PDB file of C-alpha atoms in Angstrom:
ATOM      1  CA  UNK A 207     -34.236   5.479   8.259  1.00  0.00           C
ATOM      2  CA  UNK A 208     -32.790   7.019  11.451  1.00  0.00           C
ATOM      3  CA  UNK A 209     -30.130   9.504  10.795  1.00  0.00           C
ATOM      4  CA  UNK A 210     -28.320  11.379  13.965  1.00  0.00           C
ATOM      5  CA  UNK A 211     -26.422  14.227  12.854  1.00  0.00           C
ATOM      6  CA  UNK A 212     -28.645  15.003  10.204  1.00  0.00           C
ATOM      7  CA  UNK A 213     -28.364  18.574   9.933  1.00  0.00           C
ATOM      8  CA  UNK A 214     -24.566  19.004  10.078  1.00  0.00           C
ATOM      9  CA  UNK A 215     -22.255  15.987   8.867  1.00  0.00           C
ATOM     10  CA  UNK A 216     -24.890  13.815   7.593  1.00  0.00           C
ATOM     11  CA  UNK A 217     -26.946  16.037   5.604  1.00  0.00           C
ATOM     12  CA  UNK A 218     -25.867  15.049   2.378  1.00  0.00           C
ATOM     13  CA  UNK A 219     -27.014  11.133   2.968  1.00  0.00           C
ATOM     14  CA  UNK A 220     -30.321  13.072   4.628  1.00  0.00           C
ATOM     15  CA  UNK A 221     -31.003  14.329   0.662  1.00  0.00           C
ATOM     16  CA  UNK A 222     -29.904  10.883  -0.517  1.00  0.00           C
ATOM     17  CA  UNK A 223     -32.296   8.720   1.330  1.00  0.00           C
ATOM     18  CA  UNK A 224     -35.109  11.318   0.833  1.00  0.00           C
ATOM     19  CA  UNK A 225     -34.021  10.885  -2.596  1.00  0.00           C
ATOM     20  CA  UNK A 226     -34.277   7.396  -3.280  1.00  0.00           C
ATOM     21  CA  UNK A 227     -37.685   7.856  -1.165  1.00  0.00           C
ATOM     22  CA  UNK A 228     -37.014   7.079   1.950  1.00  0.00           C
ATOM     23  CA  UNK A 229     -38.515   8.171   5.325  1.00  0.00           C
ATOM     24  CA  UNK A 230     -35.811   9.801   7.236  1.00  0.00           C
ATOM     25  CA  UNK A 231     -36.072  10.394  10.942  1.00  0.00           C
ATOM     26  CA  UNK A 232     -34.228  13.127  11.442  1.00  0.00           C
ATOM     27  CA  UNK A 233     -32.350  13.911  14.630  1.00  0.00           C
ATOM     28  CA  UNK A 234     -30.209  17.220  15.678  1.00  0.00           C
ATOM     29  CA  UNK A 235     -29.715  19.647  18.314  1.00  0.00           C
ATOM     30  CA  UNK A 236     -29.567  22.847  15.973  1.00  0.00           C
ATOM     31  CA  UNK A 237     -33.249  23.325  16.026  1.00  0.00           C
ATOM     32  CA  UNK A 238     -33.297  26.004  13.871  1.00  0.00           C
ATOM     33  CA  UNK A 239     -31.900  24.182  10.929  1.00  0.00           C
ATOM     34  CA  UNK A 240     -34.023  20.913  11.605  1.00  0.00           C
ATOM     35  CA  UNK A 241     -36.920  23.209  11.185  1.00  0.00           C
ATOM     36  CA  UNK A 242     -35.482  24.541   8.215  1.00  0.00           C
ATOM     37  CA  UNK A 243     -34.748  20.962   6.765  1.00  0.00           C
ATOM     38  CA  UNK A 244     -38.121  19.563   7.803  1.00  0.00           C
ATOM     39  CA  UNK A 245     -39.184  22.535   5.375  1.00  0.00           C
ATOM     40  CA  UNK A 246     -37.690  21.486   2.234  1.00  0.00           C
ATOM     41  CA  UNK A 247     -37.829  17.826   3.173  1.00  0.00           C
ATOM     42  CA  UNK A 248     -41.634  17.259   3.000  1.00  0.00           C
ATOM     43  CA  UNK A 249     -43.542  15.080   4.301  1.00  0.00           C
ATOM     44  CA  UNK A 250     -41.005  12.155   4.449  1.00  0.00           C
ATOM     45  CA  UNK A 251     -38.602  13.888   6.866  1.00  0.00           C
ATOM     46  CA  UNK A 252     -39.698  13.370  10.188  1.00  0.00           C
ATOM     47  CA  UNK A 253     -37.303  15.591  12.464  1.00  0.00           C
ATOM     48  CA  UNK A 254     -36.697  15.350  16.171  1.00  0.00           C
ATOM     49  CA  UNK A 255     -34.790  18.031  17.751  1.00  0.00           C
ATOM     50  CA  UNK A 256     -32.401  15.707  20.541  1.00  0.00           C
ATOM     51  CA  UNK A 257     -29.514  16.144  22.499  1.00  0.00           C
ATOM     52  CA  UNK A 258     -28.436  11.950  22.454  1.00  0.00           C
ATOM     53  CA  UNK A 259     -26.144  12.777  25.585  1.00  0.00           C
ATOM     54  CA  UNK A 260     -29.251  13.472  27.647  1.00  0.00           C
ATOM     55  CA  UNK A 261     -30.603  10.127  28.368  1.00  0.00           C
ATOM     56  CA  UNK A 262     -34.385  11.116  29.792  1.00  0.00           C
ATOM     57  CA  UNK A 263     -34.722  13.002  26.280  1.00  0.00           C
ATOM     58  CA  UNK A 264     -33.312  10.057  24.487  1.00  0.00           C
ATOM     59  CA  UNK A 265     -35.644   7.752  26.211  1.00  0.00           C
ATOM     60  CA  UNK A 266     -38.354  10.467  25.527  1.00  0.00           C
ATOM     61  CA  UNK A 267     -38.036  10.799  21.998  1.00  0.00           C
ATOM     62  CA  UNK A 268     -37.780   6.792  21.695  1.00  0.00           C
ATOM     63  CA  UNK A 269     -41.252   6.501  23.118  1.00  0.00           C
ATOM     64  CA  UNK A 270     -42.931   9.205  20.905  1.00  0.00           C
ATOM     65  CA  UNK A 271     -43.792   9.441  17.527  1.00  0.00           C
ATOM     66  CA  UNK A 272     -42.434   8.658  15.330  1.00  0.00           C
ATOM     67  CA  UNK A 273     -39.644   6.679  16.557  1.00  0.00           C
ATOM     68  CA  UNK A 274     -42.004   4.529  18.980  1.00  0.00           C
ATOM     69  CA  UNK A 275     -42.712   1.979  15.835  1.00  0.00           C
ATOM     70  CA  UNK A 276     -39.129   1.499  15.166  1.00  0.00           C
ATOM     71  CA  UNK A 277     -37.160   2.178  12.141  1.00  0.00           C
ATOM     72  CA  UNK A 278     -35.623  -0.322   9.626  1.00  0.00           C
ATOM     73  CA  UNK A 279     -32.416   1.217   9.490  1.00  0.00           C
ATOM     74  CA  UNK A 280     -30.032   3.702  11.292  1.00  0.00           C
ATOM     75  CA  UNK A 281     -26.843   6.509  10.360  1.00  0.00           C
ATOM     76  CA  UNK A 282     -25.362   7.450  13.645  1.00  0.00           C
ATOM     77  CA  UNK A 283     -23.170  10.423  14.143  1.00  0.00           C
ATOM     78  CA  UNK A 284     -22.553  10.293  17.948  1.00  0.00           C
ATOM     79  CA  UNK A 285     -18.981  12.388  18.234  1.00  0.00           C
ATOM     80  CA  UNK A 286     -18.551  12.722  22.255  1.00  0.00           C
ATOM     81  CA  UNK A 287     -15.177  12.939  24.036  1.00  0.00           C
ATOM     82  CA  UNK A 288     -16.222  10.396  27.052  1.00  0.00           C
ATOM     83  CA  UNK A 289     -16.505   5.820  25.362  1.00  0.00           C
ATOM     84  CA  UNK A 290     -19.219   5.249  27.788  1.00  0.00           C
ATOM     85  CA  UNK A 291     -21.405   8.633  26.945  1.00  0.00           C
ATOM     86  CA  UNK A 292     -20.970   7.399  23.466  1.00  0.00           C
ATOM     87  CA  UNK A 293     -21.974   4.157  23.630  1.00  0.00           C
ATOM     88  CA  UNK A 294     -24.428   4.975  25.895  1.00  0.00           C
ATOM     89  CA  UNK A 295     -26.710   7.005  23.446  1.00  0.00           C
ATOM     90  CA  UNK A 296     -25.396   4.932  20.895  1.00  0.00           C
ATOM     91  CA  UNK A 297     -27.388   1.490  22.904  1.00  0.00           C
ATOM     92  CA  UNK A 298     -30.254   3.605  23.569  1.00  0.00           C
ATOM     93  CA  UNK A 299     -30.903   4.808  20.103  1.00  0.00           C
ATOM     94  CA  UNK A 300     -30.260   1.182  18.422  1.00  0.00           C
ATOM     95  CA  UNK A 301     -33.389   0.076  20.512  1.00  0.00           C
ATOM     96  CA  UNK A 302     -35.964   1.580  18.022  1.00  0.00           C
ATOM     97  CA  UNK A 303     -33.548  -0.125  15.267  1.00  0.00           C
ATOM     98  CA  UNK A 304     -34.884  -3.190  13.505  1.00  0.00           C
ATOM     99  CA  UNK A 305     -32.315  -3.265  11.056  1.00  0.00           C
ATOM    100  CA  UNK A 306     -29.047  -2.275  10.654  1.00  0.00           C
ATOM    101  CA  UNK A 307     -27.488   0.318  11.727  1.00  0.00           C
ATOM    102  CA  UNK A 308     -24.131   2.151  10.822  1.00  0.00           C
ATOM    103  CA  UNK A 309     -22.417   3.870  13.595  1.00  0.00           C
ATOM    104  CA  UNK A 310     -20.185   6.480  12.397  1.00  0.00           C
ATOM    105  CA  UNK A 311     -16.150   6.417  14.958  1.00  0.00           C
ATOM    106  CA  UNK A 312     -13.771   9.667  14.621  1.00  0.00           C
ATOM    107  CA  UNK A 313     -10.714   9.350  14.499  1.00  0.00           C
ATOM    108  CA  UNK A 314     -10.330   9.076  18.438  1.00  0.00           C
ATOM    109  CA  UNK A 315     -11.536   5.491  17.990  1.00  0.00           C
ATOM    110  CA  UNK A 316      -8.230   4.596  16.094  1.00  0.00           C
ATOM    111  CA  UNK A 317      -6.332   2.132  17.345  1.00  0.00           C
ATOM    112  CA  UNK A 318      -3.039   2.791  19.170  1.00  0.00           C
ATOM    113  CA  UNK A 319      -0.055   3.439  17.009  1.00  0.00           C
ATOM    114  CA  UNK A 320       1.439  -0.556  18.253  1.00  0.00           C
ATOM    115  CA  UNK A 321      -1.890  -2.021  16.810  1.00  0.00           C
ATOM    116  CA  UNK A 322      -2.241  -3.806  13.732  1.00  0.00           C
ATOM    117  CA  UNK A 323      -4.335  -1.465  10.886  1.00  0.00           C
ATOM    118  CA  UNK A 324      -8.215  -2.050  11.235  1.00  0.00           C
ATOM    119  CA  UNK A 325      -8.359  -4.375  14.857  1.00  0.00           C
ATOM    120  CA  UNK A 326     -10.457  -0.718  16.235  1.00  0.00           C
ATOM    121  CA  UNK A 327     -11.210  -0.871  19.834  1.00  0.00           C
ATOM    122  CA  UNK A 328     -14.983  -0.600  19.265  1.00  0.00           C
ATOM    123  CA  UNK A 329     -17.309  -2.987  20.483  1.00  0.00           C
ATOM    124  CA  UNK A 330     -18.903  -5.685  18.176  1.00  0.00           C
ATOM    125  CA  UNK A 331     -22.411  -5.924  18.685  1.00  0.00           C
ATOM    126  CA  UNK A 332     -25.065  -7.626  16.214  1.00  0.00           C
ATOM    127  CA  UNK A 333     -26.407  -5.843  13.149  1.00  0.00           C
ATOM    128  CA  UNK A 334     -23.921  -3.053  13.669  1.00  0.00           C
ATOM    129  CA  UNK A 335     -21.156  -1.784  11.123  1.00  0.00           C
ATOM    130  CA  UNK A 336     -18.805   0.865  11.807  1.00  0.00           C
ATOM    131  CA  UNK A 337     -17.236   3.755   9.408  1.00  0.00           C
ATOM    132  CA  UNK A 338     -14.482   5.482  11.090  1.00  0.00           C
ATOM    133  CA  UNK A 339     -12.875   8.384   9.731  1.00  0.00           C
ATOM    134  CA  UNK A 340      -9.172   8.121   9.067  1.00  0.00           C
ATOM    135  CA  UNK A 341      -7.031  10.417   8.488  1.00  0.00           C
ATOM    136  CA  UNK A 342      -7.323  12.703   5.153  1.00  0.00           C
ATOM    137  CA  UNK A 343      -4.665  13.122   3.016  1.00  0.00           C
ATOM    138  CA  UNK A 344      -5.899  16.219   0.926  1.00  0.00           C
ATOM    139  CA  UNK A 345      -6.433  19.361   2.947  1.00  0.00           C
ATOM    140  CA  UNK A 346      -9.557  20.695   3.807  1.00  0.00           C
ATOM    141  CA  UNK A 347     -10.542  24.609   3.149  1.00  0.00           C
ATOM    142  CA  UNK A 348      -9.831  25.017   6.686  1.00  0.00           C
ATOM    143  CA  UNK A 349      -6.258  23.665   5.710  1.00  0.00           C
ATOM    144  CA  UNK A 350      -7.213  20.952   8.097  1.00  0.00           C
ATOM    145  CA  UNK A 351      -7.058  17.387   6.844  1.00  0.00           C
ATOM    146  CA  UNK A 352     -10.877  16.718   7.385  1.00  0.00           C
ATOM    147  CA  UNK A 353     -13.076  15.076   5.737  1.00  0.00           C
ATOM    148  CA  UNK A 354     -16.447  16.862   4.238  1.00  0.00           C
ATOM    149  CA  UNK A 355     -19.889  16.410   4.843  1.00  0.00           C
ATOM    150  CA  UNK A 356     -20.229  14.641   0.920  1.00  0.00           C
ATOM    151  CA  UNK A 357     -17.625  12.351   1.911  1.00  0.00           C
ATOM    152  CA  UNK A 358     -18.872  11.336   5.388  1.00  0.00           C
ATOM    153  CA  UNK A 359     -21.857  11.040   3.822  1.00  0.00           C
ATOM    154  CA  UNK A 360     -21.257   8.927   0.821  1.00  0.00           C
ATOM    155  CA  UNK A 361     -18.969   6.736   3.091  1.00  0.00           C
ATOM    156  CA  UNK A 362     -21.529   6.153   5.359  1.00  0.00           C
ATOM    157  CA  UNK A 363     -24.468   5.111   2.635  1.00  0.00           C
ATOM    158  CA  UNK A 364     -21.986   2.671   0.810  1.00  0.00           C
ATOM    159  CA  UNK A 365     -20.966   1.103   4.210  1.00  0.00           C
ATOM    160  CA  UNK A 366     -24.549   0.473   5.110  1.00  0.00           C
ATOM    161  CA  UNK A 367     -25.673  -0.473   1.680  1.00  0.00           C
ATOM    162  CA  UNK A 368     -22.501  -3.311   1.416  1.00  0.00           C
ATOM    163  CA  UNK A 369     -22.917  -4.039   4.752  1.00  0.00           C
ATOM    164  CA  UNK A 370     -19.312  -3.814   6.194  1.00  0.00           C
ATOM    165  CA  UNK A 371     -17.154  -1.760   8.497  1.00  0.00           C
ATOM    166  CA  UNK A 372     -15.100   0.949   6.300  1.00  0.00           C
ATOM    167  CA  UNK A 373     -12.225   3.050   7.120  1.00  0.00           C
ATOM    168  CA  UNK A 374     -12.894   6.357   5.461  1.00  0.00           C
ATOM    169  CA  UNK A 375      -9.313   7.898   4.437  1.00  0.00           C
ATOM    170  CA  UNK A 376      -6.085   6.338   6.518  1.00  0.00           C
ATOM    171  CA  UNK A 377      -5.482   5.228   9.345  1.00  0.00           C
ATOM    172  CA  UNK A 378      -2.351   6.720   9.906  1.00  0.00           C
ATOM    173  CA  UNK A 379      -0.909  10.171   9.293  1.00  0.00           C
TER     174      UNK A 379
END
């Protein structure tokens, strides 16, 4: 399992896949607290500190261990402000993918106000589900209406497991 994002939004589905005894590959830029989660991962966390927006890196990391032998499934957190930087890393990374893989939209990727609910703007591409986080309607402890890292999370490891895209929260406001 490839999970992007794995120290910040993602780490809760991190601890559930280690859980259920997966190997995670774990990719973030905080190296600090990759080191600190290879720690009390084990031997079944496999981290690799990346930047995804750096494409030498990207292609780097892809040809070492131990993403060189693929993966059988991927989580990706790849939150950019430029489409084509995003889906960019997003192509790159999906290489070492033999499986599925789960590619997680904010809400930047909603569709414009005039569109119908759930057309998204993403591109369709084989063995690829979306989750893309809506719009929550409880406020966050910032007092922002985010969602938290246990929700992402859980979102995004029921949307892989069922196989679907998901809409986590609303779509509108």
């Amino acid at each position: 399992m490839l999970i992007v994002g794995a120290t910040g939004v993602l780490l809760p589905a991190v601890h559930t896949y280690l859980g259920r005894g997966a190997t995670v590959v774990a990719v973030a830029r905080n190296r600090a607290r990759l080191t600190g989660l290879a720690l009390a991962g084990g031997e079944r966390l496999l981290p690799v500190s990346l930047d995804v927006f750096e494409p030498a890196a990207v292609d780097a990391a892809l040809a070492s261990a131990p993403l060189r032998d693929g993966v059988d499934a991927a989580v990706l957190y790849v939150a950019g402000t430029d489409d084509d930087a995003e889906n960019d890393a997003v192509a790159r990374l999906s290489q070492v993918v033999r499986g599925t893989t789960l590619r997680i939209l904010t809400s930047r990727w909603l569709p414009p106000p005039t569109a119908e609910p759930s057309s998204g703007r993403w591109p369709r591409v084989a063995d690829r589900w979306h989750l893309l986080l809506g719009h929550s309607s409880v406020p966050g402890a910032d007092g922002g209406f985010w969602h938290t890292p246990q929700q992402i999370s859980a979102a995004a490891v029921a949307a892989l497991a069922g196989g679907r895209d998901a809409v986590l929260g609303r779509e509108r406001p």
